[in-house]
Amino acid sequence: MTMDYQNTSFNLHGKVALVTGAGGYLGSQMAVFLGVAGAHVILNGRHSESLQKVQQQLSAQNIESTLLCFDITDEEAVTENLKTIGNHFTCLDILVNNAHSGRACAYQDAQREDFFRDFNVDVVATFELIKKSVPLLKKAVSLRQDASVINIASMYGMVSPDPSIYGDSKMNNPPHYGVAKAGLIQLTKYMACHLAQDKIRVNAISPGPFPAEEVINKLPEFKEKLIQKVPLARIGKPHELLGPLLLLASSASSFMTGVNIPVDGGWTAW
């Protein structure tokens, strides 16, 4: 069987995608890629300046996008902005939950408030956003026979950080981060099973070592320690998340739900 990906499975043209945390390091690249792949991207985050930069990247390629600056932990703002999306676009085809808020610290310095904050953003607010988006996602199913929710988790929701990697780098990966991401992976499975009756698919991507360029330049020894843990013997490049993202966003993954895809160079395979 031959497949014309431009006209069938991998085609996002005409679809509407909401990306939370769209102004961040990985979120911005995912948002731009979805736009390049044909979707109308709704850029969400708390800081308008970073979102405007992403919108400018899309505009430079003659790609239209929409900017909705609001905090996903604000239930009233979520409700109002989903109404705006419904009024302008009728439906929502793709929801990428990428928002995260947290701080790096050693476990000795982690506070109760750190756990509450991370869990509130990564799990509670994400759950509320998915739940409130269901009517718009169901409309996408009725119009295009598909709707996809993609949760951005982490390899540290699957395995523990190796403390020997971090040493004195001050790049400690805190316990509350992994706990929240593990919760997000479980939420993915739960929502996949409960939204399957509505033909809404829910999957996750767990990025591995994707340190920002400024971190690499500032801490070359940290980079080398990361590489030693990766079977493919290198760190990830942001564009390497885009293939799995397109797969899950498109109808090419129409029989996939409840899946967590590690994109980690084999880190979690050890």
CSV table of C-alpha atoms in Angstrom, one decimal:
chain,number,residue,atom,x,y,z
A,1,MET,CA,0.0,0.0,0.0
A,2,THR,CA,1.4,3.4,-0.9
A,3,MET,CA,0.7,6.5,1.1
A,4,ASP,CA,0.7,10.2,0.1
A,5,TYR,CA,1.6,11.8,3.4
A,6,GLN,CA,0.8,15.3,2.0
A,7,ASN,CA,-2.8,14.3,1.6
A,8,THR,CA,-3.4,11.7,4.2
A,9,SER,CA,-2.0,10.7,7.6
A,10,PHE,CA,0.6,13.3,8.4
A,11,ASN,CA,-1.3,16.2,7.1
A,12,LEU,CA,-2.1,18.9,9.7
A,13,HIS,CA,-3.5,21.5,7.2
A,14,GLY,CA,-6.7,23.0,8.4
A,15,LYS,CA,-6.2,21.8,12.0
A,16,VAL,CA,-6.1,23.9,15.1
A,17,ALA,CA,-3.4,23.3,17.8
A,18,LEU,CA,-3.1,24.8,21.2
A,19,VAL,CA,0.4,24.7,22.7
A,20,THR,CA,0.9,25.6,26.4
A,21,GLY,CA,4.3,26.8,27.5
A,22,ALA,CA,4.8,27.8,23.9
A,23,GLY,CA,7.4,30.5,24.7
A,24,GLY,CA,9.9,28.0,26.3
A,25,TYR,CA,13.0,26.3,24.9
A,26,LEU,CA,11.3,23.2,23.6
A,27,GLY,CA,7.8,24.6,23.5
A,28,SER,CA,8.7,27.3,21.1
A,29,GLN,CA,10.2,24.8,18.6
A,30,MET,CA,7.2,22.5,18.9
A,31,ALA,CA,4.8,25.4,18.2
A,32,VAL,CA,6.8,26.6,15.2
A,33,PHE,CA,7.0,23.0,13.8
A,34,LEU,CA,3.2,22.5,14.1
A,35,GLY,CA,2.7,25.7,12.2
A,36,VAL,CA,5.2,24.6,9.5
A,37,ALA,CA,3.4,21.3,9.3
A,38,GLY,CA,0.1,23.1,8.4
A,39,ALA,CA,-1.7,23.7,11.7
A,40,HIS,CA,-3.0,27.0,12.9
A,41,VAL,CA,-1.1,27.3,16.2
A,42,ILE,CA,-2.5,29.0,19.3
A,43,LEU,CA,0.4,30.1,21.4
A,44,ASN,CA,-0.1,30.0,25.1
A,45,GLY,CA,2.1,31.0,28.0
A,46,ARG,CA,2.3,33.5,30.9
A,47,HIS,CA,4.8,35.9,29.3
A,48,SER,CA,3.7,37.8,26.2
A,49,GLU,CA,7.2,38.8,25.1
A,50,SER,CA,8.4,35.2,24.6
A,51,LEU,CA,5.2,34.3,22.8
A,52,GLN,CA,5.6,37.3,20.5
A,53,LYS,CA,9.0,36.1,19.5
A,54,VAL,CA,7.6,32.7,18.5
A,55,GLN,CA,4.8,34.4,16.6
A,56,GLN,CA,7.4,36.5,14.8
A,57,GLN,CA,9.2,33.3,13.8
A,58,LEU,CA,6.0,32.0,12.3
A,59,SER,CA,5.1,35.3,10.6
A,60,ALA,CA,8.6,35.3,9.0
A,61,GLN,CA,7.5,32.1,7.2
A,62,ASN,CA,4.1,33.6,6.3
A,63,ILE,CA,2.4,31.3,8.8
A,64,GLU,CA,-0.5,32.8,10.8
A,65,SER,CA,-0.9,32.1,14.5
A,66,THR,CA,-2.9,33.3,17.5
A,67,LEU,CA,-1.5,34.5,20.8
A,68,LEU,CA,-3.4,33.8,24.0
A,69,CYS,CA,-1.5,34.8,27.1
A,70,PHE,CA,-3.0,33.3,30.2
A,71,ASP,CA,-2.0,31.1,33.2
A,72,ILE,CA,-3.3,27.6,32.9
A,73,THR,CA,-3.7,27.4,36.7
A,74,ASP,CA,-6.3,30.2,36.5
A,75,GLU,CA,-9.5,28.2,36.0
A,76,GLU,CA,-11.5,31.3,35.0
A,77,ALA,CA,-8.9,32.3,32.4
A,78,VAL,CA,-8.9,28.8,31.0
A,79,THR,CA,-12.7,28.8,30.6
A,80,GLU,CA,-12.7,32.2,29.0
A,81,ASN,CA,-9.9,31.5,26.6
A,82,LEU,CA,-11.4,28.2,25.5
A,83,LYS,CA,-14.6,30.1,24.7
A,84,THR,CA,-12.5,32.4,22.6
A,85,ILE,CA,-11.0,29.4,20.7
A,86,GLY,CA,-14.5,27.9,20.2
A,87,ASN,CA,-15.9,31.2,18.9
A,88,HIS,CA,-13.0,31.7,16.4
A,89,PHE,CA,-12.1,28.2,15.4
A,90,THR,CA,-15.2,26.0,16.2
A,91,CYS,CA,-13.0,23.1,17.3
A,92,LEU,CA,-9.6,22.1,18.7
A,93,ASP,CA,-7.8,19.3,16.9
A,94,ILE,CA,-4.5,19.2,18.9
A,95,LEU,CA,-3.7,20.1,22.5
A,96,VAL,CA,-0.1,20.1,23.5
A,97,ASN,CA,0.4,20.3,27.3
A,98,ASN,CA,3.9,21.6,27.7
A,99,ALA,CA,3.6,24.1,30.5
A,100,HIS,CA,5.8,23.7,33.5
A,101,SER,CA,6.8,25.8,36.5
A,102,GLY,CA,9.5,24.8,38.9
A,103,ARG,CA,13.0,25.4,40.3
A,104,ALA,CA,16.2,23.4,40.3
A,105,CYS,CA,17.6,22.3,43.7
A,106,ALA,CA,19.1,19.4,45.6
A,107,TYR,CA,16.6,17.2,47.4
A,108,GLN,CA,17.8,18.6,50.7
A,109,ASP,CA,16.6,22.1,49.7
A,110,ALA,CA,13.2,21.0,48.2
A,111,GLN,CA,10.2,22.4,50.0
A,112,ARG,CA,6.6,21.3,50.3
A,113,GLU,CA,5.7,24.3,48.2
A,114,ASP,CA,7.8,23.0,45.4
A,115,PHE,CA,5.8,19.8,45.2
A,116,PHE,CA,2.5,21.7,45.4
A,117,ARG,CA,3.5,24.1,42.6
A,118,ASP,CA,4.9,21.5,40.2
A,119,PHE,CA,2.0,19.1,40.7
A,120,ASN,CA,-0.5,21.9,40.3
A,121,VAL,CA,0.9,22.9,36.9
A,122,ASP,CA,1.9,19.6,35.5
A,123,VAL,CA,-1.0,17.5,36.7
A,124,VAL,CA,-3.9,19.5,38.2
A,125,ALA,CA,-4.0,22.4,35.7
A,126,THR,CA,-3.3,20.0,32.8
A,127,PHE,CA,-6.2,17.8,33.8
A,128,GLU,CA,-8.5,20.8,34.1
A,129,LEU,CA,-7.4,22.1,30.7
A,130,ILE,CA,-8.0,18.7,29.1
A,131,LYS,CA,-11.4,18.3,30.8
A,132,LYS,CA,-12.5,21.7,29.7
A,133,SER,CA,-11.2,21.2,26.2
A,134,VAL,CA,-13.3,18.0,25.6
A,135,PRO,CA,-16.2,19.8,23.9
A,136,LEU,CA,-13.9,21.4,21.4
A,137,LEU,CA,-11.9,18.2,20.9
A,138,LYS,CA,-15.2,16.3,20.3
A,139,LYS,CA,-16.1,18.8,17.6
A,140,ALA,CA,-12.8,18.0,15.9
A,141,VAL,CA,-13.7,14.3,16.0
A,142,SER,CA,-17.1,15.0,14.4
A,143,LEU,CA,-15.5,17.2,11.7
A,144,ARG,CA,-12.3,15.4,11.0
A,145,GLN,CA,-12.6,12.0,12.8
A,146,ASP,CA,-9.6,12.7,15.0
A,147,ALA,CA,-8.5,14.7,18.0
A,148,SER,CA,-5.2,14.4,19.8
A,149,VAL,CA,-3.9,15.4,23.3
A,150,ILE,CA,-0.1,15.3,23.7
A,151,ASN,CA,1.4,15.7,27.2
A,152,ILE,CA,5.0,16.6,27.4
A,153,ALA,CA,6.4,14.5,30.3
A,154,SER,CA,10.1,13.6,31.0
A,155,MET,CA,12.4,10.7,31.2
A,156,TYR,CA,12.6,11.7,34.9
A,157,GLY,CA,9.0,10.7,35.2
A,158,MET,CA,10.2,7.2,34.4
A,159,VAL,CA,13.6,6.9,36.1
A,160,SER,CA,15.5,8.7,38.8
A,161,PRO,CA,18.2,11.3,38.0
A,162,ASP,CA,21.7,9.9,38.6
A,163,PRO,CA,23.2,12.2,41.3
A,164,SER,CA,26.7,11.6,40.1
A,165,ILE,CA,25.9,13.6,36.9
A,166,TYR,CA,25.0,16.8,38.7
A,167,GLY,CA,27.8,17.0,41.3
A,168,ASP,CA,28.5,20.7,42.0
A,169,SER,CA,27.1,21.9,38.7
A,170,LYS,CA,24.0,23.5,40.5
A,171,MET,CA,22.0,21.9,37.8
A,172,ASN,CA,20.4,19.5,40.3
A,173,ASN,CA,17.2,17.9,39.0
A,174,PRO,CA,14.8,18.2,42.0
A,175,PRO,CA,12.5,15.4,43.3
A,176,HIS,CA,9.3,17.5,42.7
A,177,TYR,CA,10.0,17.6,39.0
A,178,GLY,CA,10.1,13.9,38.4
A,179,VAL,CA,7.2,13.3,40.8
A,180,ALA,CA,5.0,15.7,38.8
A,181,LYS,CA,6.1,14.2,35.4
A,182,ALA,CA,5.4,10.7,36.7
A,183,GLY,CA,1.9,11.9,37.6
A,184,LEU,CA,1.5,13.4,34.1
A,185,ILE,CA,2.4,10.0,32.5
A,186,GLN,CA,-0.3,8.3,34.7
A,187,LEU,CA,-2.8,11.1,33.8
A,188,THR,CA,-2.1,10.4,30.2
A,189,LYS,CA,-3.1,6.7,30.6
A,190,TYR,CA,-6.1,7.5,32.7
A,191,MET,CA,-7.4,10.2,30.2
A,192,ALA,CA,-6.7,7.9,27.2
A,193,CYS,CA,-8.9,5.2,28.6
A,194,HIS,CA,-11.7,7.6,29.7
A,195,LEU,CA,-11.7,9.7,26.5
A,196,ALA,CA,-11.5,6.8,24.1
A,197,GLN,CA,-15.3,6.5,24.0
A,198,ASP,CA,-15.2,10.0,22.5
A,199,LYS,CA,-12.5,9.0,20.0
A,200,ILE,CA,-10.1,11.5,21.6
A,201,ARG,CA,-6.5,10.2,21.7
A,202,VAL,CA,-4.2,11.0,24.6
A,203,ASN,CA,-0.5,10.3,24.5
A,204,ALA,CA,2.7,11.6,26.0
A,205,ILE,CA,6.3,12.3,24.9
A,206,SER,CA,9.1,12.0,27.5
A,207,PRO,CA,12.1,14.0,26.3
A,208,GLY,CA,15.5,12.9,27.6
A,209,PRO,CA,18.7,15.0,27.8
A,210,PHE,CA,17.9,18.2,25.8
A,211,PRO,CA,19.9,20.8,27.7
A,212,ALA,CA,19.7,24.4,26.4
A,213,GLU,CA,22.6,25.8,24.5
A,214,GLU,CA,23.6,28.2,27.2
A,215,VAL,CA,23.8,25.4,29.7
A,216,ILE,CA,26.1,23.4,27.3
A,217,ASN,CA,28.3,26.4,26.8
A,218,LYS,CA,28.5,27.2,30.5
A,219,LEU,CA,29.0,23.7,31.8
A,220,PRO,CA,30.9,21.5,29.3
A,221,GLU,CA,31.7,18.9,31.9
A,222,PHE,CA,28.0,18.5,32.7
A,223,LYS,CA,27.3,17.9,29.0
A,224,GLU,CA,30.0,15.1,29.0
A,225,LYS,CA,28.5,13.4,32.0
A,226,LEU,CA,25.1,13.5,30.4
A,227,ILE,CA,26.5,11.9,27.2
A,228,GLN,CA,28.0,9.1,29.2
A,229,LYS,CA,24.5,8.0,30.2
A,230,VAL,CA,23.1,8.0,26.6
A,231,PRO,CA,23.5,4.8,24.5
A,232,LEU,CA,23.6,7.0,21.4
A,233,ALA,CA,26.4,8.9,23.0
A,234,ARG,CA,25.2,12.4,22.5
A,235,ILE,CA,22.6,14.9,23.8
A,236,GLY,CA,19.3,15.5,22.0
A,237,LYS,CA,18.7,18.3,19.5
A,238,PRO,CA,15.3,20.0,19.8
A,239,HIS,CA,14.3,19.1,16.3
A,240,GLU,CA,14.5,15.5,17.2
A,241,LEU,CA,11.3,15.8,19.2
A,242,LEU,CA,9.4,17.0,16.1
A,243,GLY,CA,9.0,13.6,14.4
A,244,PRO,CA,7.2,12.0,17.4
A,245,LEU,CA,5.2,15.2,17.8
A,246,LEU,CA,4.0,15.1,14.2
A,247,LEU,CA,3.2,11.4,14.6
A,248,LEU,CA,1.0,11.9,17.6
A,249,ALA,CA,-0.6,15.2,16.4
A,250,SER,CA,-1.6,13.6,13.1
A,251,SER,CA,-4.0,10.8,12.1
A,252,ALA,CA,-0.9,8.7,11.3
A,253,SER,CA,-1.2,7.6,15.0
A,254,SER,CA,-4.9,7.0,14.8
A,255,PHE,CA,-4.7,3.7,16.6
A,256,MET,CA,-2.3,5.0,19.3
A,257,THR,CA,-3.6,6.2,22.7
A,258,GLY,CA,-2.3,5.9,26.3
A,259,VAL,CA,1.3,5.7,25.0
A,260,ASN,CA,4.4,7.4,26.5
A,261,ILE,CA,7.2,7.8,23.9
A,262,PRO,CA,10.6,8.3,25.4
A,263,VAL,CA,12.8,10.5,23.1
A,264,ASP,CA,16.0,10.1,25.1
A,265,GLY,CA,18.7,8.4,22.9
A,266,GLY,CA,18.1,5.2,24.8
A,267,TRP,CA,18.6,6.6,28.3
A,268,THR,CA,15.7,4.7,29.8
A,269,ALA,CA,16.6,1.5,28.1
A,270,TRP,CA,19.6,0.8,30.3
